[in-house]
PDB file of C-alpha atoms in Angstrom:
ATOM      1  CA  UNK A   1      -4.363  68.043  76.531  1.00 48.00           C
ATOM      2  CA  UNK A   2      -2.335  70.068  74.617  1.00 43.00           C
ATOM      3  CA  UNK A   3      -2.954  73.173  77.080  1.00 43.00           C
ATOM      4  CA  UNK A   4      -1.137  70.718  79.861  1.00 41.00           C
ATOM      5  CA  UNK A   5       1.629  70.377  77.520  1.00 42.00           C
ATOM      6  CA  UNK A   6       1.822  73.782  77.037  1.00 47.00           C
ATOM      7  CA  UNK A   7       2.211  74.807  80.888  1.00 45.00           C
ATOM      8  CA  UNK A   8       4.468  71.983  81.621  1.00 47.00           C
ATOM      9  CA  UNK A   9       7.028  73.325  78.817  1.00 49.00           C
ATOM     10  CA  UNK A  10       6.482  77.248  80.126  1.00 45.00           C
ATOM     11  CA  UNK A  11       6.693  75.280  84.080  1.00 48.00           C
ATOM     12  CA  UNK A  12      10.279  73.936  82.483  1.00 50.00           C
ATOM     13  CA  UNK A  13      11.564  77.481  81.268  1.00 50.00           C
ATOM     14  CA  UNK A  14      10.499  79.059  84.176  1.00 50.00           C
ATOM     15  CA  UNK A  15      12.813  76.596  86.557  1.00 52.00           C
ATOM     16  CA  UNK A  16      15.869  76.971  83.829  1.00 53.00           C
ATOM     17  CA  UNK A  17      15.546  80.933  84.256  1.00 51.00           C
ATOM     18  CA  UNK A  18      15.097  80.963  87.770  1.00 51.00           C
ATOM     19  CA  UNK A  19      17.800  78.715  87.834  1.00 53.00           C
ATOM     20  CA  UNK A  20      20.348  80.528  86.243  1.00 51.00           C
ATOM     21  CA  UNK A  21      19.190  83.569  87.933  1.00 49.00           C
ATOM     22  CA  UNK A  22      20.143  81.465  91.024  1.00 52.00           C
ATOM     23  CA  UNK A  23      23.382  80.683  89.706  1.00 48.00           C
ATOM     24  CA  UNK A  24      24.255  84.461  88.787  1.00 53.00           C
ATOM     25  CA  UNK A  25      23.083  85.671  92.407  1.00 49.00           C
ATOM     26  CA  UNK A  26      25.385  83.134  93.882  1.00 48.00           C
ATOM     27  CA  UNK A  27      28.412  84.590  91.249  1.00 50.00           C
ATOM     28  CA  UNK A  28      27.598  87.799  92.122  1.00 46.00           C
ATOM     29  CA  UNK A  29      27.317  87.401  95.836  1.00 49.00           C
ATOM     30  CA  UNK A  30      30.343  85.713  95.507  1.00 49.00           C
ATOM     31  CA  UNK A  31      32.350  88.194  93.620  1.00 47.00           C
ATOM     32  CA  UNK A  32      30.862  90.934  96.381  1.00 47.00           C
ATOM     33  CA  UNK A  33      32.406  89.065  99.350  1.00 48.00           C
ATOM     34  CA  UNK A  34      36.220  88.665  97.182  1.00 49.00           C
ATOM     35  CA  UNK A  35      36.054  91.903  96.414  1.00 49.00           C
ATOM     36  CA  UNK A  36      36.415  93.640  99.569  1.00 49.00           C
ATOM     37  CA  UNK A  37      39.550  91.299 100.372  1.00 47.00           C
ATOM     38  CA  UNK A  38      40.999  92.240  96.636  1.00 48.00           C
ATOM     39  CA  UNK A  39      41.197  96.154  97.388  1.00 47.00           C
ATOM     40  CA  UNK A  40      42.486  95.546 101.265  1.00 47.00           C
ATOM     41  CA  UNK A  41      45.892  97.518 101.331  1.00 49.00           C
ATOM     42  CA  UNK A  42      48.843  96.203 103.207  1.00 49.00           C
ATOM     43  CA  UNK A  43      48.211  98.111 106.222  1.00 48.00           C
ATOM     44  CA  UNK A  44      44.597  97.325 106.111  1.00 53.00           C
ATOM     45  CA  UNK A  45      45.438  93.624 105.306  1.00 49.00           C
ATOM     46  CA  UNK A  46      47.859  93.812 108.780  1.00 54.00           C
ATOM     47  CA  UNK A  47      44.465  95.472 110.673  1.00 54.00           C
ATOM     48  CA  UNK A  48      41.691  93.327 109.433  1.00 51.00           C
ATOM     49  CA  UNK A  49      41.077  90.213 111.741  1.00 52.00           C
ATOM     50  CA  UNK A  50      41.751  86.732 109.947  1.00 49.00           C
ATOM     51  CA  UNK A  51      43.601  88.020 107.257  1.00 46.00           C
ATOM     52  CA  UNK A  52      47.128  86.984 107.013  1.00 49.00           C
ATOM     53  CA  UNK A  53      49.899  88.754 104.969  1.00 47.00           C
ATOM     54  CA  UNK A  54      53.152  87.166 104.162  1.00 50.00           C
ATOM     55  CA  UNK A  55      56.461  89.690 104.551  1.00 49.00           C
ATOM     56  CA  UNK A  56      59.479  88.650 101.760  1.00 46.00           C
ATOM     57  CA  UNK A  57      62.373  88.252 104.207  1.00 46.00           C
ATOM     58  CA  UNK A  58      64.555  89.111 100.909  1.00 50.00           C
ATOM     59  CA  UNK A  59      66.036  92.547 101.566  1.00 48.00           C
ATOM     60  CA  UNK A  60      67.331  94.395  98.658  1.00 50.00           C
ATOM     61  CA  UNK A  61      71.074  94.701  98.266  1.00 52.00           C
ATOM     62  CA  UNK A  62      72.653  97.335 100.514  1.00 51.00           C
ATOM     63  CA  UNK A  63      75.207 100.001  98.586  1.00 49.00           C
ATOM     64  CA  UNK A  64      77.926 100.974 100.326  1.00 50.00           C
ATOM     65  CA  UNK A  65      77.909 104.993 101.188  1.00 50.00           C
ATOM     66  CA  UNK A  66      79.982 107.303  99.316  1.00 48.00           C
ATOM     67  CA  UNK A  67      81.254 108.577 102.388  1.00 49.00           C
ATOM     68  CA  UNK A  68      83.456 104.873 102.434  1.00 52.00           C
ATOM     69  CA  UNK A  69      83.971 104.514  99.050  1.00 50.00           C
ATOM     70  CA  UNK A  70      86.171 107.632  99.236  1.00 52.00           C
ATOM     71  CA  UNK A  71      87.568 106.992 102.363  1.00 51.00           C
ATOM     72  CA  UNK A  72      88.896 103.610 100.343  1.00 54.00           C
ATOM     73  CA  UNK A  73      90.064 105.421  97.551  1.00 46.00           C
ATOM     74  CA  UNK A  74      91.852 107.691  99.730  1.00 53.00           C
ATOM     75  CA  UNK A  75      93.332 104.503 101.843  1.00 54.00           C
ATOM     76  CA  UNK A  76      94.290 102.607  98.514  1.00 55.00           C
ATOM     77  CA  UNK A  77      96.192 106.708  97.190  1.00 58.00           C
ATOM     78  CA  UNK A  78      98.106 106.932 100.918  1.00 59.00           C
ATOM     79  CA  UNK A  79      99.466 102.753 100.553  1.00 56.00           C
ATOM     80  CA  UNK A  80     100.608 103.389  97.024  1.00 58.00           C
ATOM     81  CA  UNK A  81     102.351 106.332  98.069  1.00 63.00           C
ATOM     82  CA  UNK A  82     103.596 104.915 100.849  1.00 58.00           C
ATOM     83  CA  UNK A  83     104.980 101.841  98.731  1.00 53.00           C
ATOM     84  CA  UNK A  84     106.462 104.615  96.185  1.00 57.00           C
ATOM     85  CA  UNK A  85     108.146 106.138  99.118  1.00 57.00           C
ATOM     86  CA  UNK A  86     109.585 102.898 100.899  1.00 51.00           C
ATOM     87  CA  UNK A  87     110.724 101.455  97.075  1.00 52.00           C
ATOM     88  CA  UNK A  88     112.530 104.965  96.951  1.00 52.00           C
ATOM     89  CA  UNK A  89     114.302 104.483 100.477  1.00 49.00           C
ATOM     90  CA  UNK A  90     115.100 100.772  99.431  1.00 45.00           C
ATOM     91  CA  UNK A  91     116.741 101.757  96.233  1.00 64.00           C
ATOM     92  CA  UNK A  92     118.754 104.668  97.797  1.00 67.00           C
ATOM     93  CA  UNK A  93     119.706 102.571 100.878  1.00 73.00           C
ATOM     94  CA  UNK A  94     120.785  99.602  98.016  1.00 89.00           C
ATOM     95  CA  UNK A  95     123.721 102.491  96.167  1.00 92.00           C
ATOM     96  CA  UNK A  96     127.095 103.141  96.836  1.00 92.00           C
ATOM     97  CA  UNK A  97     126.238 106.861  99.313  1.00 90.00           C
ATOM     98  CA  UNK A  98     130.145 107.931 100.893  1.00 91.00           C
ATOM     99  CA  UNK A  99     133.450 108.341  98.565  1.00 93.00           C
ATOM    100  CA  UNK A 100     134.412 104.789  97.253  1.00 94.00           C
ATOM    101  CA  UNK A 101     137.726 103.499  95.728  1.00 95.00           C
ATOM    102  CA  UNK A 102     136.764 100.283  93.893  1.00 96.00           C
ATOM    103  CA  UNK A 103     140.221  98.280  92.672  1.00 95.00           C
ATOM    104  CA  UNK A 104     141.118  95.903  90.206  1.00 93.00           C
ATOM    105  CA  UNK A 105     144.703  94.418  89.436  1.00 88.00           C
ATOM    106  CA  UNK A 106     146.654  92.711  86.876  1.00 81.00           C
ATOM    107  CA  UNK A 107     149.987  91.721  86.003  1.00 82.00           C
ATOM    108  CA  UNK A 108     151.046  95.121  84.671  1.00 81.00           C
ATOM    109  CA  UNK A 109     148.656  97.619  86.731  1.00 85.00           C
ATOM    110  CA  UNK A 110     146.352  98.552  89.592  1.00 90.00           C
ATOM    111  CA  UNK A 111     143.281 100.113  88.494  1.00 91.00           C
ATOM    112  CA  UNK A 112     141.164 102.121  90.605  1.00 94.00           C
ATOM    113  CA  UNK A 113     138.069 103.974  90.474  1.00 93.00           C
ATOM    114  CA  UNK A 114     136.757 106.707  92.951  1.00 95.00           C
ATOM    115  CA  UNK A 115     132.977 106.916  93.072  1.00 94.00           C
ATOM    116  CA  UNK A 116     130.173 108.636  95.295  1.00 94.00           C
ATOM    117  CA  UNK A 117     126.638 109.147  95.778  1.00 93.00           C
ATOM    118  CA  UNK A 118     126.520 111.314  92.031  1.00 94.00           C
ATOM    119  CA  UNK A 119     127.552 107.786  89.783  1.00 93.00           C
ATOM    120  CA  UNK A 120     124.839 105.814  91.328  1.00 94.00           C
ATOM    121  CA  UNK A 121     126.376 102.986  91.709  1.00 95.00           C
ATOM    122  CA  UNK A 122     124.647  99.441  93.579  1.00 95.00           C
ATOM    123  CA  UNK A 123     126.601  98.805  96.648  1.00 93.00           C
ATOM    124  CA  UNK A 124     127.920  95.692  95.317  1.00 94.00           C
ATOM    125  CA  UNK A 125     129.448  97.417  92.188  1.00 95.00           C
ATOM    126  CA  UNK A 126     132.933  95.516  91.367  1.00 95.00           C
ATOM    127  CA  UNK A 127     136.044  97.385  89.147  1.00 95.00           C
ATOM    128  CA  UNK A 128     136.459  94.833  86.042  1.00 93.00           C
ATOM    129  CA  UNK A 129     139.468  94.987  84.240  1.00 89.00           C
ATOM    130  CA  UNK A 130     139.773  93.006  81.024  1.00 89.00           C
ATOM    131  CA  UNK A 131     142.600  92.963  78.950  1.00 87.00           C
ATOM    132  CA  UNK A 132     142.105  92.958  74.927  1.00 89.00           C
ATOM    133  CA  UNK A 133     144.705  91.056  73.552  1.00 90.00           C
ATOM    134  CA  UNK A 134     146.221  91.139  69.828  1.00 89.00           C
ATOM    135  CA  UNK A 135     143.913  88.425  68.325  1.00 91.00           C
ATOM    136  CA  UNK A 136     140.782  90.544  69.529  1.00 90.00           C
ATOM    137  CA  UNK A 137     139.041  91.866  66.841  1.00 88.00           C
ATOM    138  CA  UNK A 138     138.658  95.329  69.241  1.00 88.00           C
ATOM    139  CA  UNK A 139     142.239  95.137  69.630  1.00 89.00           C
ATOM    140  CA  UNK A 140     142.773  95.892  66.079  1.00 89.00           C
ATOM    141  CA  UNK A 141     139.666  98.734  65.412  1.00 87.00           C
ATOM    142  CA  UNK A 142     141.250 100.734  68.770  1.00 86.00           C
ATOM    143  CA  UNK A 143     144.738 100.709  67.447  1.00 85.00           C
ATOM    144  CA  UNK A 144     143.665 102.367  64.298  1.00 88.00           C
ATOM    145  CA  UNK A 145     141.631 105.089  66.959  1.00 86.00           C
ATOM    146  CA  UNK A 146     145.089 105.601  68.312  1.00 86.00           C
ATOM    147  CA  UNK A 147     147.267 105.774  64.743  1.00 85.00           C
ATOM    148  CA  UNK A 148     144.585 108.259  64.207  1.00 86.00           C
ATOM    149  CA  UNK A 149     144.938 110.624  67.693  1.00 82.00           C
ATOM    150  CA  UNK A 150     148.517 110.345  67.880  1.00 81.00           C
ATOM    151  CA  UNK A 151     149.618 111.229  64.535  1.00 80.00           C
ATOM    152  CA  UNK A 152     152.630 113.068  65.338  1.00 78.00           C
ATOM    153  CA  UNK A 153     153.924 110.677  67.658  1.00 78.00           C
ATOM    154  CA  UNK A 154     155.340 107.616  67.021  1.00 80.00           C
ATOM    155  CA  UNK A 155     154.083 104.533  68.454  1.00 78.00           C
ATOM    156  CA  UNK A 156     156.243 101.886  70.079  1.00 79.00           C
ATOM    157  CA  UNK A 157     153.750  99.399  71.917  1.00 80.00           C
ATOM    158  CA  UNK A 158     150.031  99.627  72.898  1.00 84.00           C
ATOM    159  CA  UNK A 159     147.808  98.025  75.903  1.00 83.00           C
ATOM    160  CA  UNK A 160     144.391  97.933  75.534  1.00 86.00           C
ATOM    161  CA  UNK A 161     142.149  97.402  78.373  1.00 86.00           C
ATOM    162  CA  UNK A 162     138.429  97.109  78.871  1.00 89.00           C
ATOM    163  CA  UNK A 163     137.910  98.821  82.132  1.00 90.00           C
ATOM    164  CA  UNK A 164     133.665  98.084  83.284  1.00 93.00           C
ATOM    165  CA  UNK A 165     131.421  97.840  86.569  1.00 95.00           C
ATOM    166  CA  UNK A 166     129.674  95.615  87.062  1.00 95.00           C
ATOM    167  CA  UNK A 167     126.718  94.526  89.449  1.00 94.00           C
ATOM    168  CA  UNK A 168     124.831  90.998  90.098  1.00 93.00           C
ATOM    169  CA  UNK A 169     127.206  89.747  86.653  1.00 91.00           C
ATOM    170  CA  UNK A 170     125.767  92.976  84.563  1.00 94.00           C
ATOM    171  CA  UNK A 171     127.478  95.988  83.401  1.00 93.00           C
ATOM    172  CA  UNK A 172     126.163  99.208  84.927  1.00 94.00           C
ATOM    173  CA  UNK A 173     127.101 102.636  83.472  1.00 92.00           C
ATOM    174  CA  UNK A 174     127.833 105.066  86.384  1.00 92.00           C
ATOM    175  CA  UNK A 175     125.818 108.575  86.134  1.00 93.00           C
ATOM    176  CA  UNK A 176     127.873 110.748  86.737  1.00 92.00           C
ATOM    177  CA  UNK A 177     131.984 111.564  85.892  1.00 89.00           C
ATOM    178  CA  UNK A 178     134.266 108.938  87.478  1.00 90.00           C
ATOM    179  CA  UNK A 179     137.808 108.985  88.286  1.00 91.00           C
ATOM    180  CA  UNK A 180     140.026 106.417  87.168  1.00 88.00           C
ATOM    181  CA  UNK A 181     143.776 105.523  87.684  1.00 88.00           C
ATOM    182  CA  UNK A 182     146.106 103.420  86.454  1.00 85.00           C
ATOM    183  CA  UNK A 183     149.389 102.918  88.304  1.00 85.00           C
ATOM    184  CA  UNK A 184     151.659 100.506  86.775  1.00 83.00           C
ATOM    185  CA  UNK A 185     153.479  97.915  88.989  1.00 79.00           C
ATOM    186  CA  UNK A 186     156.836  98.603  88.176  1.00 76.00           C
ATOM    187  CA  UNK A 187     158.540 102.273  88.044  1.00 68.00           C
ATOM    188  CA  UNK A 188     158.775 103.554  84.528  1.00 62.00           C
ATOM    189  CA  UNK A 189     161.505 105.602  83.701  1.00 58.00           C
ATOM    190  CA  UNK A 190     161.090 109.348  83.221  1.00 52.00           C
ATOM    191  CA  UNK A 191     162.086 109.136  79.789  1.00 49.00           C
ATOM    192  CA  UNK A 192     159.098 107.022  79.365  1.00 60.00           C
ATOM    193  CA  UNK A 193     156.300 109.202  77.161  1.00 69.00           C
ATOM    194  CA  UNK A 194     153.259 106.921  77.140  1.00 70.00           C
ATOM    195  CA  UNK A 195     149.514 108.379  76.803  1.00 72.00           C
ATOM    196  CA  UNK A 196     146.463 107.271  78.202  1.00 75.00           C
ATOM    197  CA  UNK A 197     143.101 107.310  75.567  1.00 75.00           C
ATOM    198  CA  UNK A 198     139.574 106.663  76.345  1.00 74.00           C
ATOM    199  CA  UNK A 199     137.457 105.346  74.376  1.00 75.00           C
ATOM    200  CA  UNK A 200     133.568 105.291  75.608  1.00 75.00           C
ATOM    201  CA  UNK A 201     131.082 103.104  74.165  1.00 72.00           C
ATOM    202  CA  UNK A 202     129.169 105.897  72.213  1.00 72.00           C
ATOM    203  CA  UNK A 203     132.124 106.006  70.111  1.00 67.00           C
ATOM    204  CA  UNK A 204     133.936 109.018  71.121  1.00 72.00           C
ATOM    205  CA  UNK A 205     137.555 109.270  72.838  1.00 69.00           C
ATOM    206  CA  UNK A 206     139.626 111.023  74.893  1.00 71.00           C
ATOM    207  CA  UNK A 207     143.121 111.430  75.821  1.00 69.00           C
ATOM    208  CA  UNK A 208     143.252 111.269  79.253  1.00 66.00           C
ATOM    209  CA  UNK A 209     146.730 111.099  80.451  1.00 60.00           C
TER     210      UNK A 209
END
C-alpha cells in the first residue's frame, strides 16, 4: 500500500515536469518563430511575403537653399536702395531748383528775397514779413543792438522787422547765403542816411546797408 502511494506521488511529479517542460518548448518555439520577424530590416520587411510595413507620410521640414536665401537678401539690399534713391528724387523734385524772387509787402516796404537751388528751399517756401512794434519786448533788446553798432551816429527813428520763410506754417532756415531787399514805397530823399542791420538768430549782426 504504501509502495502505490509512493508511485502515484512520483506518477504526479513526473506529469508537473513534463508539463512545464511542455510549456517552456511551446515559449521557446514561440520566441524562435518572433524572432526571425524582430531582426527583418526594412528592405527585407518590403521583400518577405505577408509582412506589411507602414511608411510615415510625415516628411521632414524642407530648408530653403542658400542659393535663395541670398538671392532674397540681395532683392530686399536692391528695393531699399531703390527706395533711398526714389525718396532722394522726391525730396529734390519737392525744393525750390531755378533763381526765385519770393516777395512780401507792407505799408512802408517791399521785401524780396532771391533764392536758388544752394538755400534749399521747399517749393512752397513763402517771404514773411512781420513787423515788431514798440510794445514788443524784441523791439526794445534790438534797439539797444543798434545804440550799440551805431555809436557815432545819432539815431532819429528805428523799424524793426522780422523777416522769415516759411513752409507748411513752419519756419525753415535757408542753407545757403540769401539776398534780401528792401525798397521802401515812397522815394526818400538823398539827404536821407538810414542803415540797414541784421540781426540772425544765433545772436550775431550785421550792417547790411
Amino acid at each position: 500500500m504504501g509502495n502505490f502511494f509512493r508511485k502515484s506521488n512520483l506518477i504526479k511529479k513526473h506529469k508537473k515536469l513534463a508539463t512545464f517542460l511542455a510549456v517552456m518548448v511551446a515559449l521557446v518555439t514561440t520566441y524562435l518563430l518572433i524572432l526571425p520577424a524582430i531582426t527583418l530590416d526594412m528592405e527585407r520587411a518590403r521583400e518577405e511575403p505577408g509582412v506589411e510595413v507602414e511608411q510615415s507620410s510625415q516628411l521632414p521640414p524642407s530648408l530653403p537653399a542658400l542659393g535663395d536665401s541670398d538671392s532674397n537678401l540681395g532683392s530686399a539690399t536692391e528695393s531699399s536702395q531703390e527706395a533711398d534713391t526714389s525718396q532722394t528724387e522726391s525730396t529734390e523734385n519737392d525744393l525750390i531748383t531755378p533763381a526765385t524772387t519770393l516777395t512780401a509787402t507792407n505799408q512802408d516796404y517791399t521785401i524780396t528775397a532771391d533764392v536758388n537751388a544752394d538755400a534749399q528751399l521747399p517749393k512752397d517756401t513763402s517771404l514773411t514779413v512781420k513787423e515788431i512794434k514798440t510794445d514788443d519786448e524784441a523791439y526794445q533788446s534790438n534797439y539797444e543792438k543798434v545804440k550799440n553798432s551805431l555809436t557815432a551816429k545819432t539815431i532819429d527813428s528805428v523799424l524793426f522787422y522780422d523777416i522769415t520763410f516759411e513752409s507748411k506754417g513752419e519756419k525753415v532756415e535757408p542753407k545757403a547765403d540769401v539776398k534780401v531787399t528792401i525798397i521802401p514805397k515812397e522815394a526818400m530823399d538823398a539827404k536821407d542816411n538810414f542803415d540797414v542791420l541784421h540781426f540772425p538768430d544765433d545772436g550775431s549782426q550785421e550792417n547790411i546797408s
